């Protein structure tokens, strides 16, 4: 378990290359189970969650190969991580073990593809999670409507299909609104079902659109992705394709706020700011300036930050995955901000840690009331989940003195080379291996 040591006070200045989206790549790797022949994915980030997903599809009979980095522009651009080839070689297995699922909830994404292609699937039920209760009932209900039958057995969801899945019109939303991975799971299954499926109340996140675009390249007939009503005309077979993963909007938003909190100036390259429209709207009110460039954005911020109100919402609203980072920024605003979490109402583990650094945040149910302070102080804090950890890194970069963040394996799940990227633009951040961190 590594830690980060951050000495605060440096302004970030320079250019940062945004990686491919983790949350797009994870279900897309799972969706390759649907295809015959090789699929080549570009822009798949090197992250521990991606390793878990490739291990899982490997166990499910796929041959996986990471090619050498590609520096030259081929097709739509270079791929410094090396293109990832995935090909299904053996369709006998259909089980996602607890060992993998417990480390990565996105393992549930193999459920739809396995049922559609292999007619059976056993997936361990994902347990509790540090950002709150995260049920998978909507995934199961959607697949049931396509004709899959389910039982639970020894902590697993066991699904079977008699014959072929059958398309239908269904409502997919839940009490907290649409489900991103649930929409992708059912869309993947419907791509190989018999007849037409209409998903009403579908998630509109760019990651859903990205997966739909890849399925279309594989031969799927999908319309309406990116809207709440997705229409899928089932086909008999899908074939491998070549696809580039979209840029990571959450990494991009995190770096925008990191620039702002350090009163710095960053140019973020290879990102799609259209995916961050609600974030830019809120940040504009805070006093953060974002100027579009070709394929990127230049960020700078006022020295004095204004307090705001923000509510997390499904896309195109403000994403829950940037709530913790915005809160870190608002700790230093000139007045009282109010942040309400509507997607995961318990996603507030960063509040206590930010308060240890001198923030003044009070939680009232799904709302946090943030009284801006003049400065934060370095402290020893604990990373509790991926995005909360990013918020602590941001706070550490502006705090007086040294901040030590333990359990940074959380951040390694979703931010590619974060300390290298931050150090390259001026942050004083160092990774310490466990033995040194404890000493
Ligand atoms: N929900 C249900 N039942 C379900 C599924 C979801 O009630 O069967 C509820 C959830 O509890 C939540 C809401 O619906 O209240 C939305 O959850 P959603 O299903 O959309 O979340 P997810 O698909 O499991 C993805 C991202 C999360 C991100 C959420 C929301 C991946 C791998 N994960 O999760 O990302 O917060 O969408 O945008 O794509 C992260 O990257 O840090 C992260 C947690």
Short mmCIF file of C-alpha atoms and ligand atoms in Angstrom, two decimals:
data_model
loop_
_atom_site.label_atom_id
_atom_site.label_comp_id
_atom_site.label_asym_id
_atom_site.label_seq_id
_atom_site.Cartn_x
_atom_site.Cartn_y
_atom_site.Cartn_z
CA UNK A 1 0.00 0.00 0.00
CA UNK A 2 1.83 3.08 -1.26
CA UNK A 3 1.34 6.60 0.05
CA UNK A 4 1.74 10.05 -1.48
CA UNK A 5 3.76 12.78 0.16
CA UNK A 6 2.73 16.18 -1.11
CA UNK A 7 4.35 19.47 -0.16
CA UNK A 8 1.78 22.14 -0.87
CA UNK A 9 2.17 25.60 -2.28
CA UNK A 10 3.26 25.10 -5.90
CA UNK A 11 1.23 26.52 -8.77
CA UNK A 12 0.58 24.06 -11.58
CA UNK A 13 1.72 25.31 -14.97
CA UNK A 14 2.17 23.49 -18.26
CA UNK A 15 0.51 20.88 -20.44
CA UNK A 16 -1.19 17.63 -19.46
CA UNK A 17 -2.25 14.85 -21.82
CA UNK A 18 -5.60 13.38 -20.78
CA UNK A 19 -5.84 9.57 -20.91
CA UNK A 20 -8.56 7.38 -22.40
CA UNK A 21 -11.63 6.98 -20.22
CA UNK A 22 -11.52 4.27 -17.57
CA UNK A 23 -15.31 4.12 -17.33
CA UNK A 24 -15.64 3.78 -21.07
CA UNK A 25 -12.87 1.22 -21.45
CA UNK A 26 -14.14 -1.12 -18.71
CA UNK A 27 -17.54 -2.01 -20.22
CA UNK A 28 -16.07 -1.90 -23.73
CA UNK A 29 -13.50 -4.57 -22.81
CA UNK A 30 -16.39 -6.65 -21.39
CA UNK A 31 -18.42 -6.07 -24.58
CA UNK A 32 -15.68 -7.65 -26.71
CA UNK A 33 -17.04 -10.98 -25.39
CA UNK A 34 -19.89 -10.51 -27.87
CA UNK A 35 -17.72 -10.52 -30.98
CA UNK A 36 -16.19 -13.08 -33.25
CA UNK A 37 -12.62 -12.30 -34.34
CA UNK A 38 -10.16 -9.79 -32.99
CA UNK A 39 -11.07 -6.38 -31.56
CA UNK A 40 -8.35 -3.72 -31.31
CA UNK A 41 -8.89 -0.95 -28.77
CA UNK A 42 -6.90 2.28 -28.77
CA UNK A 43 -6.46 4.60 -25.83
CA UNK A 44 -7.11 2.01 -23.13
CA UNK A 45 -5.48 3.50 -20.01
CA UNK A 46 -2.99 1.50 -17.95
CA UNK A 47 -4.83 1.22 -14.64
CA UNK A 48 -5.34 -1.48 -12.05
CA UNK A 49 -9.09 -1.64 -12.82
CA UNK A 50 -8.30 -2.26 -16.49
CA UNK A 51 -5.90 -5.03 -15.42
CA UNK A 52 -8.72 -6.60 -13.40
CA UNK A 53 -11.11 -6.43 -16.35
CA UNK A 54 -8.62 -7.89 -18.83
CA UNK A 55 -7.83 -10.64 -16.31
CA UNK A 56 -11.55 -11.38 -16.08
CA UNK A 57 -12.13 -11.59 -19.83
CA UNK A 58 -8.92 -13.62 -20.05
CA UNK A 59 -10.42 -16.12 -17.59
CA UNK A 60 -13.53 -16.13 -19.77
CA UNK A 61 -11.53 -17.44 -22.72
CA UNK A 62 -10.19 -14.30 -24.40
CA UNK A 63 -6.70 -13.90 -25.73
CA UNK A 64 -5.40 -10.46 -24.70
CA UNK A 65 -2.36 -8.73 -26.16
CA UNK A 66 -0.98 -5.25 -25.42
CA UNK A 67 0.91 -4.04 -28.52
CA UNK A 68 3.96 -1.79 -28.45
CA UNK A 69 3.23 1.93 -28.01
CA UNK A 70 2.37 3.65 -31.26
CA UNK A 71 3.90 7.09 -31.54
CA UNK A 72 3.00 7.78 -35.16
CA UNK A 73 -0.42 8.93 -36.23
CA UNK A 74 -2.16 5.89 -37.61
CA UNK A 75 -5.86 6.19 -38.40
CA UNK A 76 -7.18 8.64 -35.84
CA UNK A 77 -3.98 9.15 -33.85
CA UNK A 78 -1.14 7.67 -31.85
CA UNK A 79 -1.59 5.25 -28.95
CA UNK A 80 1.16 5.71 -26.42
CA UNK A 81 -0.13 2.91 -24.23
CA UNK A 82 -0.10 0.45 -27.08
CA UNK A 83 -3.29 -0.84 -28.74
CA UNK A 84 -5.04 -3.64 -26.85
CA UNK A 85 -6.08 -6.69 -28.86
CA UNK A 86 -8.81 -8.95 -27.52
CA UNK A 87 -10.10 -12.09 -29.20
CA UNK A 88 -12.49 -14.70 -27.86
CA UNK A 89 -10.83 -18.11 -28.25
CA UNK A 90 -12.95 -20.32 -26.02
CA UNK A 91 -16.57 -19.86 -24.98
CA UNK A 92 -16.86 -22.68 -22.44
CA UNK A 93 -16.44 -20.59 -19.28
CA UNK A 94 -19.11 -18.23 -18.01
CA UNK A 95 -18.15 -17.38 -14.43
CA UNK A 96 -16.91 -14.10 -12.93
CA UNK A 97 -15.34 -15.09 -9.62
CA UNK A 98 -15.83 -13.19 -6.33
CA UNK A 99 -12.06 -12.58 -6.11
CA UNK A 100 -12.22 -10.33 -9.16
CA UNK A 101 -15.70 -8.87 -8.66
CA UNK A 102 -14.90 -7.77 -5.11
CA UNK A 103 -11.97 -5.68 -6.35
CA UNK A 104 -13.91 -4.18 -9.24
CA UNK A 105 -17.68 -3.76 -9.39
CA UNK A 106 -17.57 -3.11 -13.15
CA UNK A 107 -17.14 -6.91 -13.47
CA UNK A 108 -20.94 -6.95 -13.59
CA UNK A 109 -20.56 -5.74 -17.21
CA UNK A 110 -19.83 -9.28 -18.39
CA UNK A 111 -23.33 -10.41 -17.36
CA UNK A 112 -25.19 -9.12 -20.45
CA UNK A 113 -22.56 -10.17 -23.00
CA UNK A 114 -22.22 -13.67 -21.51
CA UNK A 115 -25.98 -14.27 -21.45
CA UNK A 116 -26.42 -13.03 -25.01
CA UNK A 117 -23.47 -14.94 -26.48
CA UNK A 118 -23.07 -18.02 -24.30
CA UNK A 119 -26.59 -18.39 -22.90
CA UNK A 120 -25.38 -18.57 -19.31
CA UNK A 121 -23.50 -16.47 -16.78
CA UNK A 122 -22.51 -16.74 -13.14
CA UNK A 123 -21.38 -13.44 -11.67
CA UNK A 124 -20.56 -12.93 -8.04
CA UNK A 125 -22.88 -10.32 -6.49
CA UNK A 126 -20.83 -7.15 -5.90
CA UNK A 127 -20.82 -6.40 -2.17
CA UNK A 128 -20.82 -3.08 -0.31
CA UNK A 129 -18.81 -0.17 -1.57
CA UNK A 130 -17.23 2.86 0.06
CA UNK A 131 -19.38 5.27 -1.92
CA UNK A 132 -22.60 3.68 -0.70
CA UNK A 133 -25.06 0.95 -1.45
CA UNK A 134 -24.69 -0.06 -5.10
CA UNK A 135 -27.31 -2.62 -6.09
CA UNK A 136 -27.42 -4.33 -9.49
CA UNK A 137 -31.18 -4.98 -9.50
CA UNK A 138 -31.75 -2.82 -12.59
CA UNK A 139 -29.19 -4.83 -14.60
CA UNK A 140 -30.93 -8.06 -13.62
CA UNK A 141 -34.45 -6.71 -14.27
CA UNK A 142 -33.50 -5.44 -17.72
CA UNK A 143 -31.97 -8.77 -18.70
CA UNK A 144 -34.97 -10.62 -17.28
CA UNK A 145 -37.21 -8.58 -19.56
CA UNK A 146 -35.14 -9.86 -22.47
CA UNK A 147 -35.96 -13.40 -21.31
CA UNK A 148 -33.01 -14.37 -19.10
CA UNK A 149 -33.84 -16.35 -15.95
CA UNK A 150 -31.98 -15.71 -12.70
CA UNK A 151 -31.40 -17.31 -9.35
CA UNK A 152 -28.96 -16.48 -6.58
CA UNK A 153 -26.67 -19.22 -5.37
CA UNK A 154 -23.82 -18.92 -2.85
CA UNK A 155 -23.39 -15.17 -3.33
CA UNK A 156 -23.63 -15.43 -7.11
CA UNK A 157 -26.19 -14.32 -9.66
CA UNK A 158 -26.74 -17.28 -11.94
CA UNK A 159 -28.42 -16.42 -15.23
CA UNK A 160 -29.53 -18.69 -18.04
CA UNK A 161 -31.24 -18.17 -21.39
CA UNK A 162 -33.45 -20.71 -23.08
CA UNK A 163 -32.86 -20.33 -26.80
CA UNK A 164 -32.19 -16.71 -27.61
CA UNK A 165 -32.91 -13.43 -25.80
CA UNK A 166 -35.96 -11.60 -27.16
CA UNK A 167 -36.15 -7.86 -27.68
CA UNK A 168 -38.89 -5.80 -26.01
CA UNK A 169 -39.70 -2.26 -24.92
CA UNK A 170 -38.71 -1.61 -21.31
CA UNK A 171 -38.20 1.11 -18.74
CA UNK A 172 -34.72 0.95 -17.25
CA UNK A 173 -34.63 3.79 -14.70
CA UNK A 174 -34.53 3.37 -10.92
CA UNK A 175 -35.15 5.46 -7.80
CA UNK A 176 -31.92 7.45 -8.39
CA UNK A 177 -32.52 7.84 -12.12
CA UNK A 178 -30.84 5.97 -14.97
CA UNK A 179 -28.03 3.45 -14.54
CA UNK A 180 -24.88 3.80 -16.64
CA UNK A 181 -23.50 0.26 -16.50
CA UNK A 182 -27.04 -1.20 -16.34
CA UNK A 183 -27.87 0.54 -19.64
CA UNK A 184 -24.66 -0.77 -21.19
CA UNK A 185 -25.25 -4.31 -19.94
CA UNK A 186 -28.77 -4.50 -21.34
CA UNK A 187 -27.79 -2.72 -24.59
CA UNK A 188 -24.98 -5.26 -25.14
CA UNK A 189 -27.35 -8.17 -24.57
CA UNK A 190 -30.04 -6.65 -26.80
CA UNK A 191 -27.51 -6.27 -29.63
CA UNK A 192 -27.63 -10.07 -30.12
CA UNK A 193 -31.30 -10.57 -29.12
CA UNK A 194 -34.07 -11.51 -31.51
CA UNK A 195 -36.08 -8.48 -32.67
CA UNK A 196 -36.18 -4.91 -31.46
CA UNK A 197 -35.41 -3.64 -27.95
CA UNK A 198 -36.30 -0.13 -26.84
CA UNK A 199 -34.63 1.07 -23.66
CA UNK A 200 -36.66 3.91 -22.15
CA UNK A 201 -35.03 5.86 -19.33
CA UNK A 202 -31.57 4.89 -20.59
CA UNK A 203 -28.45 6.62 -19.29
CA UNK A 204 -27.12 9.33 -21.65
CA UNK A 205 -23.51 9.37 -20.39
CA UNK A 206 -20.77 9.62 -23.06
CA UNK A 207 -19.51 6.20 -21.91
CA UNK A 208 -22.82 4.62 -23.01
CA UNK A 209 -22.51 6.36 -26.37
CA UNK A 210 -18.91 5.18 -26.75
CA UNK A 211 -19.89 1.56 -26.14
CA UNK A 212 -22.81 1.87 -28.59
CA UNK A 213 -20.43 3.28 -31.22
CA UNK A 214 -18.12 0.30 -30.78
CA UNK A 215 -21.02 -2.17 -31.00
CA UNK A 216 -22.15 -0.47 -34.22
CA UNK A 217 -18.65 -0.98 -35.65
CA UNK A 218 -19.06 -4.66 -34.72
CA UNK A 219 -22.27 -4.80 -36.77
CA UNK A 220 -24.91 -3.92 -34.16
CA UNK A 221 -27.94 -1.85 -35.16
CA UNK A 222 -28.33 0.83 -32.51
CA UNK A 223 -30.02 4.23 -32.67
CA UNK A 224 -30.73 6.91 -30.10
CA UNK A 225 -27.65 6.31 -27.93
CA UNK A 226 -26.85 9.49 -26.02
CA UNK A 227 -30.61 10.04 -25.50
CA UNK A 228 -32.96 8.48 -22.91
CA UNK A 229 -34.47 6.18 -25.57
CA UNK A 230 -32.12 3.69 -27.22
CA UNK A 231 -33.41 1.45 -30.03
CA UNK A 232 -31.57 -1.76 -30.76
CA UNK A 233 -32.43 -4.10 -33.62
CA UNK A 234 -30.87 -7.44 -32.71
CA UNK A 235 -28.46 -9.08 -35.17
CA UNK A 236 -27.26 -12.69 -35.45
CA UNK A 237 -23.61 -12.00 -35.03
CA UNK A 238 -21.06 -9.30 -34.17
CA UNK A 239 -17.51 -9.22 -35.46
CA UNK A 240 -14.34 -7.72 -34.01
CA UNK A 241 -13.50 -4.12 -34.91
CA UNK A 242 -11.04 -1.32 -34.22
CA UNK A 243 -12.13 1.38 -31.81
CA UNK A 244 -10.64 4.34 -29.94
CA UNK A 245 -11.81 4.97 -26.37
CA UNK A 246 -13.05 8.53 -25.66
CA UNK A 247 -10.92 10.82 -23.44
CA UNK A 248 -11.53 10.57 -19.71
CA UNK A 249 -13.89 13.44 -18.82
CA UNK A 250 -13.43 12.83 -15.10
CA UNK A 251 -9.64 12.96 -15.29
CA UNK A 252 -9.98 16.13 -17.37
CA UNK A 253 -12.36 17.72 -14.82
CA UNK A 254 -10.00 16.75 -12.00
CA UNK A 255 -7.05 18.47 -13.69
CA UNK A 256 -9.17 21.56 -14.40
CA UNK A 257 -9.92 21.81 -10.69
CA UNK A 258 -6.31 21.02 -9.75
CA UNK A 259 -5.21 23.98 -11.89
CA UNK A 260 -7.82 26.17 -10.23
CA UNK A 261 -7.03 25.21 -6.62
CA UNK A 262 -3.32 25.98 -7.09
CA UNK A 263 -4.13 29.24 -8.89
CA UNK A 264 -2.21 27.78 -11.79
CA UNK A 265 -2.57 27.59 -15.54
CA UNK A 266 -2.83 24.30 -17.39
CA UNK A 267 -3.42 23.32 -20.98
CA UNK A 268 -5.24 20.01 -21.08
CA UNK A 269 -4.77 18.16 -24.32
CA UNK A 270 -6.82 15.39 -25.89
CA UNK A 271 -10.11 16.03 -24.13
CA UNK A 272 -13.70 16.72 -25.10
CA UNK A 273 -15.05 19.67 -23.15
CA UNK A 274 -18.56 19.06 -24.51
CA UNK A 275 -18.62 16.16 -22.06
CA UNK A 276 -18.03 18.65 -19.22
CA UNK A 277 -20.57 21.32 -20.03
CA UNK A 278 -22.23 21.33 -16.59
CA UNK A 279 -18.83 21.31 -14.89
CA UNK A 280 -17.69 24.35 -16.89
CA UNK A 281 -20.97 26.08 -16.04
CA UNK A 282 -20.44 25.67 -12.28
CA UNK A 283 -16.72 26.46 -12.49
CA UNK A 284 -17.40 29.65 -14.42
CA UNK A 285 -19.41 30.86 -11.43
CA UNK A 286 -16.59 29.89 -9.08
CA UNK A 287 -14.21 32.04 -11.13
CA UNK A 288 -12.38 29.37 -13.10
CA UNK A 289 -11.77 30.29 -16.74
CA UNK A 290 -11.77 27.52 -19.32
CA UNK A 291 -10.89 28.42 -22.89
CA UNK A 292 -11.35 25.83 -25.58
CA UNK A 293 -8.45 25.02 -27.84
CA UNK A 294 -8.29 22.53 -30.67
CA UNK A 295 -8.89 19.19 -28.94
CA UNK A 296 -8.36 20.64 -25.50
CA UNK A 297 -8.83 23.42 -23.00
CA UNK A 298 -6.70 26.05 -21.25
CA UNK A 299 -7.58 26.64 -17.59
CA UNK A 300 -6.78 29.54 -15.32
CA UNK A 301 -8.49 30.80 -12.18
CA UNK A 302 -9.15 33.97 -10.23
CA UNK A 303 -7.19 34.26 -7.01
CA UNK A 304 -10.50 34.82 -5.24
CA UNK A 305 -12.93 31.92 -5.68
CA UNK A 306 -16.70 32.45 -5.33
CA UNK A 307 -18.94 30.04 -3.42
CA UNK A 308 -21.64 28.18 -5.38
CA UNK A 309 -24.45 25.64 -5.11
CA UNK A 310 -24.13 22.37 -7.00
CA UNK A 311 -26.28 19.25 -7.29
CA UNK A 312 -24.92 16.07 -8.89
CA UNK A 313 -27.11 14.67 -11.64
CA UNK A 314 -27.02 12.15 -14.47
CA UNK A 315 -25.39 13.38 -17.70
CA UNK A 316 -25.49 16.13 -18.92
CA UNK A 317 -25.66 17.33 -15.29
CA UNK A 318 -22.70 17.69 -12.95
CA UNK A 319 -21.16 14.20 -12.50
CA UNK A 320 -20.98 12.56 -9.09
CA UNK A 321 -17.42 11.52 -10.01
CA UNK A 322 -16.31 15.17 -9.72
CA UNK A 323 -18.24 16.05 -6.56
CA UNK A 324 -15.35 15.40 -4.13
CA UNK A 325 -12.86 17.38 -6.25
CA UNK A 326 -15.25 20.35 -6.51
CA UNK A 327 -15.71 20.23 -2.75
CA UNK A 328 -11.94 20.46 -2.22
CA UNK A 329 -11.93 23.58 -4.42
CA UNK A 330 -14.91 25.14 -2.62
CA UNK A 331 -13.12 24.72 0.74
CA UNK A 332 -11.10 27.78 -0.32
CA UNK A 333 -13.96 29.85 -1.74
CA UNK A 334 -14.90 33.16 -0.22
CA UNK A 335 -18.19 32.20 1.51
CA UNK A 336 -20.60 29.30 1.96
CA UNK A 337 -21.16 26.68 -0.76
CA UNK A 338 -23.82 23.97 -0.82
CA UNK A 339 -23.18 20.63 -2.55
CA UNK A 340 -25.92 18.01 -2.85
CA UNK A 341 -25.22 14.43 -3.95
CA UNK A 342 -28.21 12.94 -5.81
CA UNK A 343 -26.59 9.86 -7.37
CA UNK A 344 -24.81 8.27 -4.39
CA UNK A 345 -26.23 10.10 -1.33
CA UNK A 346 -23.56 8.61 0.98
CA UNK A 347 -20.57 9.56 -1.16
CA UNK A 348 -19.01 11.86 1.44
CA UNK A 349 -16.07 9.99 2.97
CA UNK A 350 -13.76 12.82 1.90
CA UNK A 351 -15.58 15.30 4.18
CA UNK A 352 -13.93 14.06 7.39
CA UNK A 353 -10.49 13.93 5.75
CA UNK A 354 -10.79 17.46 4.29
CA UNK A 355 -11.87 18.68 7.74
CA UNK A 356 -8.68 17.15 9.16
CA UNK A 357 -6.84 19.51 6.82
CA UNK A 358 -8.64 22.54 8.22
CA UNK A 359 -11.72 22.62 5.97
CA UNK A 360 -15.08 23.55 7.49
CA UNK A 361 -17.65 21.20 6.01
CA UNK A 362 -20.86 20.08 7.68
CA UNK A 363 -22.93 17.25 6.28
CA UNK A 364 -26.73 17.33 6.39
CA UNK A 365 -28.10 14.14 4.80
CA UNK A 366 -27.11 14.13 1.11
CA UNK A 367 -25.94 17.75 1.34
CA UNK A 368 -22.63 19.26 2.42
CA UNK A 369 -22.39 22.85 3.58
CA UNK A 370 -18.91 24.21 2.99
CA UNK A 371 -17.74 27.30 4.79
CA UNK A 372 -14.74 28.58 2.85
CA UNK A 373 -11.48 28.96 4.83
CA UNK A 374 -8.36 31.06 4.11
CA UNK A 375 -6.01 28.07 3.95
CA UNK A 376 -5.75 24.31 4.38
CA UNK A 377 -3.00 22.64 6.40
CA UNK A 378 -1.05 19.53 5.50
CA UNK A 379 -2.01 16.42 7.50
CA UNK A 380 -1.99 12.62 7.33
CA UNK A 381 -5.16 11.54 5.61
CA UNK A 382 -6.63 8.35 4.24
CA UNK A 383 -7.81 7.73 0.67
CA UNK A 384 -11.24 6.07 0.90
CA UNK A 385 -12.27 5.79 -2.74
CA UNK A 386 -10.98 6.85 -6.12
CA UNK A 387 -12.49 10.32 -6.44
CA UNK A 388 -12.19 11.15 -2.74
CA UNK A 389 -8.46 10.42 -3.10
CA UNK A 390 -8.21 12.87 -6.00
CA UNK A 391 -9.85 15.53 -3.81
CA UNK A 392 -7.22 14.91 -1.11
CA UNK A 393 -4.40 15.20 -3.63
CA UNK A 394 -5.83 18.56 -4.73
CA UNK A 395 -6.13 19.74 -1.13
CA UNK A 396 -2.58 18.58 -0.42
CA UNK A 397 -1.21 20.59 -3.34
CA UNK A 398 -2.54 23.84 -1.89
CA UNK A 399 -2.18 23.08 1.83
CA UNK A 400 0.50 24.61 4.02
CA UNK A 401 3.14 22.00 4.84
CA UNK A 402 3.20 18.33 3.98
CA UNK A 403 0.24 16.03 3.39
CA UNK A 404 0.58 12.29 3.51
CA UNK A 405 -2.16 10.32 1.78
CA UNK A 406 -2.31 6.65 2.66
CA UNK A 407 -3.91 3.85 0.65
CA UNK A 408 -3.33 5.46 -2.74
CA UNK A 409 -4.13 2.16 -4.42
CA UNK A 410 -7.60 3.69 -4.68
CA UNK A 411 -6.25 6.42 -6.94
CA UNK A 412 -4.23 3.93 -9.02
CA UNK A 413 -7.53 2.30 -9.98
CA UNK A 414 -8.58 5.28 -12.03
CA UNK A 415 -5.91 7.93 -12.62
CA UNK A 416 -3.12 6.98 -14.98
CA UNK A 417 0.32 8.06 -13.67
CA UNK A 418 -1.27 10.85 -11.66
CA UNK A 419 1.81 11.75 -9.63
CA UNK A 420 3.98 11.83 -12.75
CA UNK A 421 1.50 14.02 -14.60
CA UNK A 422 1.20 16.42 -11.64
CA UNK A 423 4.94 16.54 -10.96
CA UNK A 424 5.58 17.36 -14.63
CA UNK A 425 3.52 20.55 -14.24
CA UNK A 426 5.09 21.64 -10.98
CA UNK A 427 3.50 19.72 -8.10
CA UNK A 428 5.76 18.52 -5.30
CA UNK A 429 4.38 15.01 -5.04
CA UNK A 430 6.21 11.78 -4.31
CA UNK A 431 5.09 8.18 -4.10
CA UNK A 432 6.46 6.33 -1.11
CA UNK A 433 6.45 2.58 -0.99
CA UNK A 434 4.85 0.93 2.01
CA UNK A 435 7.96 0.30 4.11
CA UNK A 436 9.16 3.89 3.86
CA UNK A 437 5.64 5.26 4.35
CA UNK A 438 5.21 3.43 7.65
CA UNK A 439 8.68 4.32 8.97
N1 LIG B 1 -28.65 1.77 -9.15
C1 LIG B 1 -29.65 0.98 -8.67
N2 LIG B 1 -29.74 -0.29 -9.19
C2 LIG B 1 -28.92 -0.75 -10.16
C3 LIG B 1 -27.90 0.08 -10.63
C4 LIG B 1 -27.79 1.36 -10.12
O1 LIG B 1 -30.42 1.36 -7.81
O2 LIG B 1 -29.08 -1.90 -10.59
C5 LIG B 1 -28.51 3.14 -8.59
C6 LIG B 1 -27.16 3.37 -7.93
O3 LIG B 1 -27.15 2.92 -6.59
C7 LIG B 1 -27.00 4.87 -8.06
C8 LIG B 1 -27.66 5.16 -9.41
O4 LIG B 1 -28.51 4.05 -9.68
O5 LIG B 1 -27.74 5.51 -7.05
C9 LIG B 1 -26.70 5.34 -10.55
O6 LIG B 1 -25.73 4.30 -10.56
P1 LIG B 1 -25.11 3.73 -11.91
O7 LIG B 1 -25.66 2.38 -12.16
O8 LIG B 1 -25.30 4.75 -12.98
O9 LIG B 1 -23.57 3.59 -11.53
P2 LIG B 1 -22.60 2.54 -12.20
O10 LIG B 1 -22.99 2.37 -13.59
O11 LIG B 1 -22.47 1.34 -11.33
C10 LIG B 1 -20.85 4.23 -13.15
C11 LIG B 1 -19.41 4.57 -12.92
C12 LIG B 1 -19.25 5.27 -11.58
C13 LIG B 1 -20.12 6.52 -11.59
C14 LIG B 1 -21.58 6.14 -11.88
C15 LIG B 1 -22.52 7.32 -11.98
C16 LIG B 1 -18.15 2.85 -14.06
C17 LIG B 1 -17.22 1.73 -13.97
N3 LIG B 1 -18.60 3.37 -12.91
O12 LIG B 1 -21.21 3.34 -12.11
O13 LIG B 1 -17.88 5.66 -11.51
O14 LIG B 1 -20.05 7.17 -10.35
O15 LIG B 1 -21.65 5.42 -13.12
O16 LIG B 1 -22.13 8.16 -13.00
O17 LIG B 1 -18.47 3.32 -15.13
C18 LIG B 1 -15.84 6.18 -10.49
O18 LIG B 1 -15.32 6.17 -11.61
O19 LIG B 1 -15.26 6.62 -9.47
C19 LIG B 1 -17.21 5.66 -10.33
C20 LIG B 1 -17.71 5.28 -9.16
#
